[in-house]
Short mmCIF file of C-alpha atoms in Angstrom, two decimals:
data_model
loop_
_atom_site.label_atom_id
_atom_site.label_comp_id
_atom_site.label_asym_id
_atom_site.label_seq_id
_atom_site.Cartn_x
_atom_site.Cartn_y
_atom_site.Cartn_z
CA MET J 1 0.01 0.02 0.03
CA THR J 2 1.31 3.40 -0.91
CA VAL J 3 1.95 5.83 2.10
CA ASP J 4 2.69 9.37 2.45
CA ASP J 5 6.28 10.84 2.32
CA THR J 6 6.85 10.20 5.98
CA GLY J 7 6.04 6.52 5.35
CA GLY J 8 3.01 6.55 7.93
CA SER J 9 -0.45 7.06 6.47
CA PRO J 10 -1.88 5.07 3.52
CA CYS J 11 -3.17 7.14 0.65
CA LEU J 12 -6.88 7.31 0.22
CA SER J 13 -7.02 5.46 -3.16
CA ASP J 14 -4.96 2.47 -1.90
CA ALA J 15 -6.79 2.33 1.41
CA LEU J 16 -10.07 2.12 -0.56
CA ALA J 17 -8.85 -0.73 -2.60
CA GLU J 18 -8.18 -2.65 0.56
CA PHE J 19 -11.41 -1.71 2.07
CA VAL J 20 -13.62 -3.22 -0.75
CA ASP J 21 -11.28 -6.12 -1.21
CA GLY J 22 -13.55 -9.36 -0.55
CA LYS J 23 -16.95 -7.62 -0.42
CA SER J 24 -19.80 -8.55 -2.79
CA PRO J 25 -19.41 -7.23 -6.28
CA ASN J 26 -22.45 -5.00 -6.04
CA TYR J 27 -21.53 -3.78 -2.81
CA ALA J 28 -17.88 -3.08 -3.61
CA ALA J 29 -19.03 -1.29 -7.03
CA ASN J 30 -21.23 1.06 -4.94
CA LEU J 31 -18.39 1.75 -2.37
CA GLU J 32 -15.93 2.56 -4.96
CA ARG J 33 -18.35 5.17 -6.78
CA VAL J 34 -19.36 6.82 -3.54
CA VAL J 35 -16.04 6.83 -1.66
CA GLY J 36 -14.11 7.32 -4.89
CA THR J 37 -15.93 10.57 -5.63
CA TRP J 38 -15.30 11.75 -2.03
CA ILE J 39 -11.55 10.89 -2.65
CA ASP J 40 -11.50 13.14 -5.58
CA TRP J 41 -13.52 15.80 -3.68
CA CYS J 42 -10.64 15.37 -0.91
CA ALA J 43 -7.73 15.70 -3.61
CA ASP J 44 -9.14 19.02 -4.95
CA ARG J 45 -8.64 20.10 -1.37
CA GLY J 46 -5.26 18.96 -0.87
CA VAL J 47 -6.42 15.93 1.21
CA HIS J 48 -4.75 12.91 -0.07
CA THR J 49 -4.08 10.47 2.93
CA LEU J 50 -6.02 8.93 5.82
CA ASP J 51 -4.07 11.22 8.20
CA ASP J 52 -4.80 14.29 6.12
CA VAL J 53 -8.69 13.65 6.86
CA GLU J 54 -9.55 15.86 9.77
CA VAL J 55 -12.96 16.48 11.50
CA LYS J 56 -12.88 20.08 9.74
CA THR J 57 -12.56 18.14 6.36
CA MET J 58 -15.74 16.09 7.03
CA ALA J 59 -17.59 19.15 8.33
CA ARG J 60 -16.78 21.03 5.13
CA TYR J 61 -17.91 17.83 3.22
CA ALA J 62 -21.14 17.48 5.02
CA ASP J 63 -21.57 21.30 4.25
CA HIS J 64 -20.76 20.45 0.47
CA LEU J 65 -23.65 17.63 0.59
CA THR J 66 -26.24 20.09 2.27
CA ARG J 67 -25.60 22.69 -0.49
CA ARG J 68 -26.15 19.82 -3.01
CA VAL J 69 -29.33 19.05 -1.40
CA ARG J 70 -30.58 22.71 -1.40
CA ALA J 71 -29.82 22.63 -5.33
CA GLY J 72 -31.92 19.68 -5.61
CA GLN J 73 -34.85 21.30 -3.71
CA ALA J 74 -34.60 24.04 -6.42
CA ASP J 75 -34.42 21.73 -9.53
CA ALA J 76 -35.33 18.08 -9.78
CA ASP J 77 -32.41 17.21 -12.00
CA ASP J 78 -29.76 19.08 -10.07
CA GLY J 79 -28.46 18.17 -6.54
CA ILE J 80 -29.30 15.29 -4.48
CA ALA J 81 -32.18 14.32 -1.82
CA ALA J 82 -31.39 14.79 1.81
CA SER J 83 -31.67 10.88 2.20
CA SER J 84 -28.86 10.35 -0.36
CA ALA J 85 -26.74 12.99 1.47
CA TRP J 86 -26.97 10.99 4.71
CA THR J 87 -26.31 7.67 2.66
CA TYR J 88 -23.35 9.28 0.90
CA TYR J 89 -22.01 10.56 4.38
CA SER J 90 -22.52 7.22 6.13
CA GLN J 91 -20.61 5.27 3.49
CA ILE J 92 -17.65 7.71 4.03
CA SER J 93 -17.94 7.08 7.55
CA ALA J 94 -17.98 3.30 7.30
CA PHE J 95 -14.65 3.56 5.43
CA LEU J 96 -13.04 5.71 8.01
CA SER J 97 -14.44 3.33 10.86
CA TRP J 98 -12.76 0.53 8.88
CA ALA J 99 -9.45 2.52 8.82
CA THR J 100 -9.66 3.08 12.61
CA LYS J 101 -10.39 -0.74 13.05
CA TRP J 102 -6.98 -1.54 11.36
CA GLU J 103 -5.19 1.31 13.27
CA TYR J 104 -4.65 3.36 10.12
CA ILE J 105 -6.20 6.33 11.93
CA PRO J 106 -6.80 6.85 15.72
CA GLU J 107 -10.39 7.83 15.48
CA ASN J 108 -13.15 8.20 12.92
CA PRO J 109 -13.48 12.10 12.04
CA ALA J 110 -16.86 11.46 10.58
CA ASP J 111 -18.52 10.35 13.81
CA LYS J 112 -17.69 13.74 15.33
CA GLY J 113 -20.87 15.72 16.10
CA ARG J 114 -19.37 18.94 14.93
CA ALA J 115 -19.12 17.56 11.44
CA LYS J 116 -22.45 15.82 11.46
CA ASP J 117 -23.98 19.10 12.48
CA GLN J 118 -23.38 20.25 8.91
CA LEU J 119 -25.50 17.69 7.23
CA PRO J 120 -29.11 18.64 6.17
CA PRO J 121 -31.88 17.49 8.71
CA LYS J 122 -32.19 13.53 8.35
CA PRO J 123 -35.43 12.95 6.62
CA SER J 124 -37.98 10.22 7.73
CA GLY J 125 -38.29 8.86 4.27
CA ASN J 126 -36.03 8.16 1.18
CA ASP J 127 -35.74 8.50 -2.59
CA ALA J 128 -37.93 5.36 -2.78
CA ASP J 129 -40.84 7.64 -1.89
CA ARG J 130 -40.13 10.06 -4.98
CA GLN J 131 -42.61 8.74 -7.87
CA PHE J 132 -40.97 6.46 -10.34
CA TRP J 133 -43.36 5.13 -13.29
CA GLN J 134 -43.35 1.40 -12.26
CA PRO J 135 -43.46 -1.05 -15.14
CA GLU J 136 -47.13 -2.07 -14.46
CA GLN J 137 -48.02 1.59 -14.56
CA ARG J 138 -45.97 2.35 -17.72
CA GLN J 139 -47.78 -0.67 -19.40
CA ALA J 140 -51.22 0.34 -18.13
CA LEU J 141 -50.79 3.95 -19.51
CA LEU J 142 -49.48 2.79 -22.78
CA THR J 143 -52.22 0.08 -23.21
CA TYR J 144 -54.84 2.71 -22.67
CA LEU J 145 -53.53 5.30 -25.14
CA ASP J 146 -52.74 2.50 -27.85
CA ASP J 147 -56.25 1.33 -27.66
CA ARG J 148 -57.60 4.85 -27.82
CA ALA J 149 -55.36 5.50 -30.79
CA ARG J 150 -56.51 2.47 -32.60
CA GLU J 151 -60.06 3.12 -32.16
CA ALA J 152 -59.70 6.69 -33.35
CA VAL J 153 -57.76 5.59 -36.53
CA ASP J 154 -60.48 3.00 -37.24
CA GLU J 155 -63.31 5.62 -36.60
CA THR J 156 -62.01 8.93 -38.33
CA GLY J 157 -58.73 7.88 -40.14
CA LEU J 158 -56.66 11.04 -40.63
CA ASP J 159 -58.71 12.81 -38.05
CA ALA J 160 -57.12 10.92 -35.46
CA VAL J 161 -54.20 13.03 -34.96
CA GLU J 162 -54.81 14.15 -31.27
CA PRO J 163 -55.08 10.30 -29.75
CA VAL J 164 -51.93 9.13 -31.96
CA ARG J 165 -49.99 12.07 -30.87
CA ASP J 166 -50.78 11.54 -27.19
CA ARG J 167 -49.65 7.84 -27.60
CA ALA J 168 -46.58 9.00 -28.95
CA ILE J 169 -46.00 11.63 -26.39
CA ALA J 170 -46.47 9.01 -23.56
CA ALA J 171 -44.15 6.32 -25.20
CA VAL J 172 -41.24 8.97 -25.57
CA LEU J 173 -41.69 9.88 -21.93
CA ALA J 174 -41.73 6.32 -20.89
CA TYR J 175 -38.96 4.85 -22.72
CA THR J 176 -36.37 7.51 -23.45
CA GLY J 177 -35.68 9.04 -20.13
CA VAL J 178 -35.66 12.66 -21.36
CA ARG J 179 -36.69 15.53 -19.46
CA GLY J 180 -40.03 17.09 -20.31
CA ALA J 181 -38.64 20.59 -21.12
CA GLU J 182 -36.29 18.79 -23.59
CA VAL J 183 -38.93 17.61 -25.80
CA LEU J 184 -41.83 20.01 -25.02
CA ALA J 185 -42.18 23.73 -25.03
CA ASP J 186 -41.62 25.83 -22.06
CA ARG J 187 -43.33 29.07 -21.56
CA HIS J 188 -40.88 30.40 -19.09
CA ASP J 189 -37.85 29.56 -21.44
CA PRO J 190 -37.58 30.88 -24.92
CA ARG J 191 -34.94 28.40 -25.81
CA ARG J 192 -37.34 25.68 -25.15
CA THR J 193 -39.67 25.40 -27.92
CA GLY J 194 -40.32 21.84 -28.40
CA ILE J 195 -38.68 19.23 -30.65
CA THR J 196 -39.20 19.39 -34.39
CA TRP J 197 -39.10 16.61 -36.84
CA SER J 198 -35.44 17.62 -37.67
CA ASP J 199 -34.54 16.67 -34.20
CA VAL J 200 -35.78 12.89 -34.74
CA ASP J 201 -33.71 10.42 -36.32
CA LEU J 202 -36.11 7.29 -36.64
CA GLU J 203 -33.47 5.31 -38.65
CA ALA J 204 -30.56 5.91 -36.22
CA GLY J 205 -32.88 5.69 -33.28
CA THR J 206 -31.98 9.03 -31.61
CA ILE J 207 -33.55 12.47 -30.70
CA THR J 208 -31.47 15.27 -30.46
CA VAL J 209 -32.24 17.75 -27.45
CA LEU J 210 -31.19 20.75 -25.84
CA GLY J 211 -29.89 19.28 -22.38
CA LYS J 212 -29.94 20.69 -19.03
CA ASN J 213 -26.31 21.75 -19.56
CA GLN J 214 -27.41 23.89 -22.42
CA GLU J 215 -25.61 21.75 -24.92
CA ILE J 216 -27.12 19.93 -27.91
CA GLU J 217 -27.18 16.23 -27.06
CA PRO J 218 -28.35 12.98 -28.64
CA THR J 219 -30.47 10.68 -26.59
CA PRO J 220 -31.50 7.12 -27.46
CA LEU J 221 -34.70 6.42 -29.09
CA PRO J 222 -35.76 2.65 -28.68
CA GLU J 223 -38.24 0.87 -30.73
CA GLN J 224 -40.99 1.10 -27.97
CA ALA J 225 -40.76 5.03 -28.74
CA SER J 226 -39.86 5.14 -32.45
CA ARG J 227 -42.76 3.01 -33.70
CA PRO J 228 -45.44 5.33 -32.12
CA LEU J 229 -43.42 8.46 -33.49
CA ALA J 230 -43.14 6.92 -37.03
CA ARG J 231 -47.03 6.44 -37.11
CA LEU J 232 -47.53 10.05 -35.80
CA ARG J 233 -45.41 11.44 -38.65
CA THR J 234 -47.31 9.17 -41.22
CA LEU J 235 -50.67 10.67 -40.07
CA LEU J 236 -49.24 14.23 -39.80
CA SER J 237 -47.56 14.19 -42.95
CA PRO J 238 -45.63 17.31 -41.98
CA PRO J 239 -44.76 19.91 -44.83
CA ASP J 240 -41.21 20.22 -43.71
CA ASP J 241 -39.02 19.13 -40.81
CA ASP J 242 -39.43 22.26 -38.83
CA TRP J 243 -42.92 21.05 -37.73
CA PRO J 244 -43.18 20.30 -34.04
CA VAL J 245 -43.28 16.73 -33.36
CA PHE J 246 -46.01 17.23 -30.66
CA PRO J 247 -48.22 20.05 -31.98
CA SER J 248 -50.64 21.74 -29.72
CA ARG J 249 -54.31 21.12 -30.39
CA HIS J 250 -55.43 23.50 -27.69
CA THR J 251 -58.22 25.56 -29.52
CA PRO J 252 -57.37 28.90 -27.65
CA THR J 253 -53.85 28.33 -28.68
CA LEU J 254 -54.57 27.75 -32.37
CA TYR J 255 -56.71 30.88 -32.44
CA GLU J 256 -53.75 32.81 -30.88
CA VAL J 257 -51.24 31.72 -33.65
CA ILE J 258 -53.91 32.42 -36.36
CA GLU J 259 -54.41 35.89 -35.31
CA ALA J 260 -50.64 36.35 -34.70
CA ALA J 261 -50.15 35.28 -38.31
CA GLY J 262 -52.59 38.13 -39.44
CA TYR J 263 -55.69 36.21 -40.14
CA ASP J 264 -59.32 36.79 -38.65
CA ARG J 265 -60.60 34.28 -36.41
CA PRO J 266 -62.12 31.64 -38.79
CA ASP J 267 -65.61 30.18 -38.50
CA ALA J 268 -63.87 26.71 -39.71
CA ASP J 269 -62.15 24.41 -37.51
CA PRO J 270 -58.82 26.05 -36.13
CA TRP J 271 -56.82 22.95 -36.66
CA THR J 272 -57.90 22.64 -40.24
CA PHE J 273 -57.32 26.13 -40.93
CA VAL J 274 -53.80 26.18 -39.74
CA LEU J 275 -53.02 23.39 -41.74
CA ASP J 276 -54.54 24.45 -44.82
CA ASN J 277 -52.81 27.92 -44.58
CA GLY J 278 -49.34 26.57 -43.32
CA ILE J 279 -49.21 28.59 -40.12
CA GLU J 280 -46.48 27.54 -38.06
CA LEU J 281 -47.74 25.36 -35.22
CA PRO J 282 -47.01 25.58 -31.60
CA SER J 283 -45.60 22.82 -29.62
CA LEU J 284 -47.29 21.40 -26.68
CA THR J 285 -45.97 22.84 -23.35
CA THR J 286 -44.83 21.11 -20.25
CA SER J 287 -47.73 22.38 -18.37
CA GLY J 288 -50.10 21.05 -21.07
CA VAL J 289 -48.76 17.63 -21.04
CA ARG J 290 -49.11 17.71 -17.15
CA SER J 291 -52.77 18.47 -17.53
CA LEU J 292 -52.95 15.38 -20.09
CA LEU J 293 -51.15 13.12 -17.59
CA LYS J 294 -53.70 13.98 -14.87
CA ARG J 295 -56.57 13.06 -17.28
CA TRP J 296 -54.86 9.83 -18.44
CA SER J 297 -54.10 8.81 -15.09
CA ARG J 298 -57.68 9.20 -14.14
CA ASP J 299 -58.91 7.42 -17.22
CA ALA J 300 -56.55 4.56 -17.56
CA ASP J 301 -56.89 2.97 -14.09
CA ILE J 302 -53.31 3.24 -13.28
CA PRO J 303 -52.31 0.65 -10.45
CA GLY J 304 -50.92 2.13 -7.41
CA LEU J 305 -52.19 5.66 -8.03
CA ASP J 306 -54.85 7.17 -5.65
CA VAL J 307 -56.49 9.61 -8.30
CA GLU J 308 -59.12 10.52 -5.81
CA ASP J 309 -56.36 12.26 -3.69
CA GLY J 310 -54.87 13.81 -6.72
CA GLU J 311 -52.30 11.40 -7.48
CA TYR J 312 -51.16 11.13 -11.22
CA LEU J 313 -48.25 9.91 -13.25
CA THR J 314 -45.73 12.92 -13.38
CA LEU J 315 -43.51 14.12 -16.00
CA HIS J 316 -40.48 13.65 -14.12
CA GLY J 317 -41.64 10.18 -12.63
CA ALA J 318 -41.38 9.05 -16.25
CA ARG J 319 -37.63 9.73 -16.37
CA ARG J 320 -37.04 8.37 -13.09
CA GLY J 321 -38.82 5.20 -13.93
CA VAL J 322 -36.64 5.02 -17.07
CA GLY J 323 -33.55 4.98 -14.94
CA GLU J 324 -34.89 2.63 -12.34
CA LYS J 325 -35.35 -0.01 -14.99
CA LEU J 326 -32.06 0.50 -16.41
CA TYR J 327 -30.20 0.56 -12.87
CA ARG J 328 -31.88 -2.80 -12.06
CA GLU J 329 -31.24 -4.44 -15.20
CA ARG J 330 -27.93 -2.94 -16.59
CA GLY J 331 -26.42 -1.13 -13.70
CA ALA J 332 -25.54 2.59 -12.81
CA ALA J 333 -23.61 3.13 -15.94
CA ALA J 334 -26.21 2.40 -18.49
CA ALA J 335 -28.66 4.47 -16.35
CA GLN J 336 -25.99 7.38 -16.18
CA ARG J 337 -25.51 7.23 -20.07
CA THR J 338 -29.20 7.16 -20.81
CA LEU J 339 -30.05 10.00 -18.23
CA ARG J 340 -26.92 12.01 -19.27
CA HIS J 341 -26.11 12.87 -15.70
CA ALA J 342 -22.64 14.57 -15.74
CA ASP J 343 -21.65 13.17 -12.29
CA PRO J 344 -22.08 9.40 -11.71
CA SER J 345 -22.83 9.93 -8.23
CA THR J 346 -26.12 11.65 -9.14
CA THR J 347 -27.23 8.36 -10.59
CA SER J 348 -25.96 6.42 -7.71
CA GLN J 349 -27.76 8.69 -5.16
CA MET J 350 -30.87 8.72 -6.94
CA TYR J 351 -31.23 5.03 -6.97
CA SER J 352 -29.56 4.38 -3.60
CA HIS J 353 -32.79 2.63 -2.36
CA ILE J 354 -32.29 -0.04 -4.90
CA GLU J 355 -28.77 -0.74 -3.89
CA ALA J 356 -29.94 -0.98 -0.12
CA SER J 357 -32.72 -3.48 -1.15
CA GLU J 358 -30.10 -5.54 -3.00
CA LEU J 359 -27.59 -5.24 -0.07
CA ALA J 360 -30.38 -6.45 2.38
CA GLU J 361 -30.97 -9.62 0.23
CA ASP J 362 -27.40 -10.35 -0.01
CA ASN J 363 -26.79 -9.82 3.73
CA THR J 364 -29.90 -12.05 4.35
CA ASP J 365 -28.39 -14.80 2.58
CA ILE J 366 -24.93 -14.35 4.25
CA PHE J 367 -26.58 -14.73 7.72
CA ASP J 368 -28.83 -17.49 6.50
CA GLU J 369 -25.51 -19.54 6.16
CA GLU J 370 -24.75 -19.31 9.88
#
């Protein structure tokens, strides 16, 4: 093991390698991510060995976590939950407790009250309480919208735009992990006007979005979402690729764009008038789709939702549901790539409840062998 220049204290990265040695693969991988990120944070502050870690180091780190929690409260995709902050800190503390056990350091600085005092208030719940679209909920919603779209096509043919559009919206949310504001218009952000057909490559299986970091990013478009989009494009037959993928059918909004284009309010159907006159269509907004989700949640009989109490499938719950499925089936790296988290620890912290559940199963098996 590498030690400092005085030959006394192990460097943090070597101590971590020894700490995880012999642990179950899932547990070891989790510790390497969490403690490894903390080690990088320490290195930026000149803390490289176990002896360098002081109570003040851990107090500053706890304050760093608290600031990330505040960021998370301001934006669902930025920062972390309070439960994640406590989980993160506890794993660092476990690492330092191990170091005291083997007498690499005399005491655990993370256990000191003046360090823990800088942590956010400990929550009674955890991230598992935040909504994730569960597989059975995802299927119930998509089945309902698919049946609705099929019936509309059978009955009205080319007039079935709205049900086919709704099915495509739900499929994109349910299977891609995009943020709502990345594919829909946001009235509060002039840069976010909704994706157009030029942003969708059905053959390559990608959607190009303006990411949260304000950079243009490709995101995967699985077949479960590309098929409904292809059907929508066929039905819409947009005149050019600048058309919105998810056009608004809101009647007052259509009248607004008609009048903004210099026309008098027509007696005819505004949707038909817009199409016949080549007027630029507006995209559905995030608030508009939230309203649709509330209606769909009531009508689709979604399992596990108390619609009488106002519960509904949320926009961000769709994104979390994609991440949860990928995290369980393919691991943290696959979830991080799809959700486009810049910091891997964000993904790990968001789904820490899954790791805790898996560890409980592993630990049960271990003690059953006694």
